[in-house]
């Protein structure tokens, strides 16, 4: 399986989707600037993957995405 290189530690009790999206964009921006990856693979819930797509696209990096809601059951 795929093992993450980092954890953004995003989840909080009773969070809103807007709060999650905001934290994800902020933390990914920092990680993308520090690590300068050639490619990012994002897998997870729809909100986190959408935020990852936005952050990676704005940083002009390559990307691959899969939302857990689209995963086969």
JSON list of C-alpha atoms in Angstrom, two decimals:
[
{"chain": "A", "resi": 1, "resn": "UNK", "atom": "CA", "xyz": [0.00, 0.00, 0.00]},
{"chain": "A", "resi": 2, "resn": "UNK", "atom": "CA", "xyz": [0.88, 3.66, -0.13]},
{"chain": "A", "resi": 3, "resn": "UNK", "atom": "CA", "xyz": [2.42, 5.14, 3.00]},
{"chain": "A", "resi": 4, "resn": "UNK", "atom": "CA", "xyz": [2.16, 8.94, 3.48]},
{"chain": "A", "resi": 5, "resn": "UNK", "atom": "CA", "xyz": [5.38, 10.95, 3.71]},
{"chain": "A", "resi": 6, "resn": "UNK", "atom": "CA", "xyz": [3.70, 13.48, 6.00]},
{"chain": "A", "resi": 7, "resn": "UNK", "atom": "CA", "xyz": [0.53, 14.01, 7.99]},
{"chain": "A", "resi": 8, "resn": "UNK", "atom": "CA", "xyz": [-1.12, 17.41, 7.85]},
{"chain": "A", "resi": 9, "resn": "UNK", "atom": "CA", "xyz": [-2.92, 16.70, 11.15]},
{"chain": "A", "resi": 10, "resn": "UNK", "atom": "CA", "xyz": [-6.10, 18.35, 9.87]},
{"chain": "A", "resi": 11, "resn": "UNK", "atom": "CA", "xyz": [-8.93, 16.68, 11.75]},
{"chain": "A", "resi": 12, "resn": "UNK", "atom": "CA", "xyz": [-10.61, 18.49, 14.64]},
{"chain": "A", "resi": 13, "resn": "UNK", "atom": "CA", "xyz": [-13.74, 17.67, 16.66]},
{"chain": "A", "resi": 14, "resn": "UNK", "atom": "CA", "xyz": [-16.95, 19.18, 15.27]},
{"chain": "A", "resi": 15, "resn": "UNK", "atom": "CA", "xyz": [-15.12, 20.81, 12.36]},
{"chain": "A", "resi": 16, "resn": "UNK", "atom": "CA", "xyz": [-16.89, 22.41, 9.45]},
{"chain": "A", "resi": 17, "resn": "UNK", "atom": "CA", "xyz": [-16.02, 21.55, 5.86]},
{"chain": "A", "resi": 18, "resn": "UNK", "atom": "CA", "xyz": [-14.93, 25.16, 5.32]},
{"chain": "A", "resi": 19, "resn": "UNK", "atom": "CA", "xyz": [-12.60, 24.93, 8.33]},
{"chain": "A", "resi": 20, "resn": "UNK", "atom": "CA", "xyz": [-11.14, 21.67, 7.03]},
{"chain": "A", "resi": 21, "resn": "UNK", "atom": "CA", "xyz": [-10.65, 23.14, 3.55]},
{"chain": "A", "resi": 22, "resn": "UNK", "atom": "CA", "xyz": [-8.97, 26.24, 5.00]},
{"chain": "A", "resi": 23, "resn": "UNK", "atom": "CA", "xyz": [-6.55, 24.26, 7.20]},
{"chain": "A", "resi": 24, "resn": "UNK", "atom": "CA", "xyz": [-5.73, 21.91, 4.35]},
{"chain": "A", "resi": 25, "resn": "UNK", "atom": "CA", "xyz": [-4.93, 24.74, 1.92]},
{"chain": "A", "resi": 26, "resn": "UNK", "atom": "CA", "xyz": [-2.81, 26.55, 4.52]},
{"chain": "A", "resi": 27, "resn": "UNK", "atom": "CA", "xyz": [-0.79, 23.48, 5.55]},
{"chain": "A", "resi": 28, "resn": "UNK", "atom": "CA", "xyz": [-0.35, 22.22, 1.99]},
{"chain": "A", "resi": 29, "resn": "UNK", "atom": "CA", "xyz": [0.91, 25.62, 0.88]},
{"chain": "A", "resi": 30, "resn": "UNK", "atom": "CA", "xyz": [3.63, 25.43, 3.53]},
{"chain": "A", "resi": 31, "resn": "UNK", "atom": "CA", "xyz": [4.55, 21.83, 2.65]},
{"chain": "A", "resi": 32, "resn": "UNK", "atom": "CA", "xyz": [4.65, 22.53, -1.10]},
{"chain": "A", "resi": 33, "resn": "UNK", "atom": "CA", "xyz": [6.92, 25.55, -0.60]},
{"chain": "A", "resi": 34, "resn": "UNK", "atom": "CA", "xyz": [9.28, 23.66, 1.74]},
{"chain": "A", "resi": 35, "resn": "UNK", "atom": "CA", "xyz": [9.49, 20.32, -0.08]},
{"chain": "A", "resi": 36, "resn": "UNK", "atom": "CA", "xyz": [8.98, 21.38, -3.71]},
{"chain": "A", "resi": 37, "resn": "UNK", "atom": "CA", "xyz": [7.73, 17.95, -4.81]},
{"chain": "A", "resi": 38, "resn": "UNK", "atom": "CA", "xyz": [7.70, 16.95, -8.47]},
{"chain": "A", "resi": 39, "resn": "UNK", "atom": "CA", "xyz": [4.37, 15.18, -7.95]},
{"chain": "A", "resi": 40, "resn": "UNK", "atom": "CA", "xyz": [1.73, 14.92, -5.23]},
{"chain": "A", "resi": 41, "resn": "UNK", "atom": "CA", "xyz": [-0.57, 11.94, -4.68]},
{"chain": "A", "resi": 42, "resn": "UNK", "atom": "CA", "xyz": [-3.67, 12.83, -2.68]},
{"chain": "A", "resi": 43, "resn": "UNK", "atom": "CA", "xyz": [-6.11, 10.22, -1.43]},
{"chain": "A", "resi": 44, "resn": "UNK", "atom": "CA", "xyz": [-8.83, 10.72, 1.14]},
{"chain": "A", "resi": 45, "resn": "UNK", "atom": "CA", "xyz": [-12.17, 12.34, 1.71]},
{"chain": "A", "resi": 46, "resn": "UNK", "atom": "CA", "xyz": [-13.68, 14.59, -0.95]},
{"chain": "A", "resi": 47, "resn": "UNK", "atom": "CA", "xyz": [-12.93, 17.89, 0.83]},
{"chain": "A", "resi": 48, "resn": "UNK", "atom": "CA", "xyz": [-9.28, 17.08, 1.52]},
{"chain": "A", "resi": 49, "resn": "UNK", "atom": "CA", "xyz": [-8.67, 15.80, -2.02]},
{"chain": "A", "resi": 50, "resn": "UNK", "atom": "CA", "xyz": [-10.39, 18.88, -3.50]},
{"chain": "A", "resi": 51, "resn": "UNK", "atom": "CA", "xyz": [-8.23, 21.20, -1.35]},
{"chain": "A", "resi": 52, "resn": "UNK", "atom": "CA", "xyz": [-5.15, 19.23, -2.39]},
{"chain": "A", "resi": 53, "resn": "UNK", "atom": "CA", "xyz": [-6.07, 19.60, -6.07]},
{"chain": "A", "resi": 54, "resn": "UNK", "atom": "CA", "xyz": [-6.42, 23.37, -5.67]},
{"chain": "A", "resi": 55, "resn": "UNK", "atom": "CA", "xyz": [-3.17, 23.78, -3.71]},
{"chain": "A", "resi": 56, "resn": "UNK", "atom": "CA", "xyz": [-1.14, 21.59, -6.06]},
{"chain": "A", "resi": 57, "resn": "UNK", "atom": "CA", "xyz": [-2.60, 23.22, -9.18]},
{"chain": "A", "resi": 58, "resn": "UNK", "atom": "CA", "xyz": [-1.77, 26.69, -7.87]},
{"chain": "A", "resi": 59, "resn": "UNK", "atom": "CA", "xyz": [1.81, 25.58, -7.15]},
{"chain": "A", "resi": 60, "resn": "UNK", "atom": "CA", "xyz": [2.25, 24.26, -10.74]},
{"chain": "A", "resi": 61, "resn": "UNK", "atom": "CA", "xyz": [3.17, 20.77, -9.57]},
{"chain": "A", "resi": 62, "resn": "UNK", "atom": "CA", "xyz": [2.14, 17.41, -11.03]},
{"chain": "A", "resi": 63, "resn": "UNK", "atom": "CA", "xyz": [-0.61, 15.56, -9.23]},
{"chain": "A", "resi": 64, "resn": "UNK", "atom": "CA", "xyz": [-2.72, 12.43, -8.93]},
{"chain": "A", "resi": 65, "resn": "UNK", "atom": "CA", "xyz": [-5.94, 12.33, -6.92]},
{"chain": "A", "resi": 66, "resn": "UNK", "atom": "CA", "xyz": [-8.45, 9.79, -5.68]},
{"chain": "A", "resi": 67, "resn": "UNK", "atom": "CA", "xyz": [-11.34, 10.57, -3.41]},
{"chain": "A", "resi": 68, "resn": "UNK", "atom": "CA", "xyz": [-12.30, 7.80, -1.02]},
{"chain": "A", "resi": 69, "resn": "UNK", "atom": "CA", "xyz": [-15.92, 8.30, -2.06]},
{"chain": "A", "resi": 70, "resn": "UNK", "atom": "CA", "xyz": [-14.95, 7.15, -5.55]},
{"chain": "A", "resi": 71, "resn": "UNK", "atom": "CA", "xyz": [-13.13, 4.04, -4.31]},
{"chain": "A", "resi": 72, "resn": "UNK", "atom": "CA", "xyz": [-14.62, 0.67, -5.18]},
{"chain": "A", "resi": 73, "resn": "UNK", "atom": "CA", "xyz": [-16.42, -1.02, -2.27]}
]
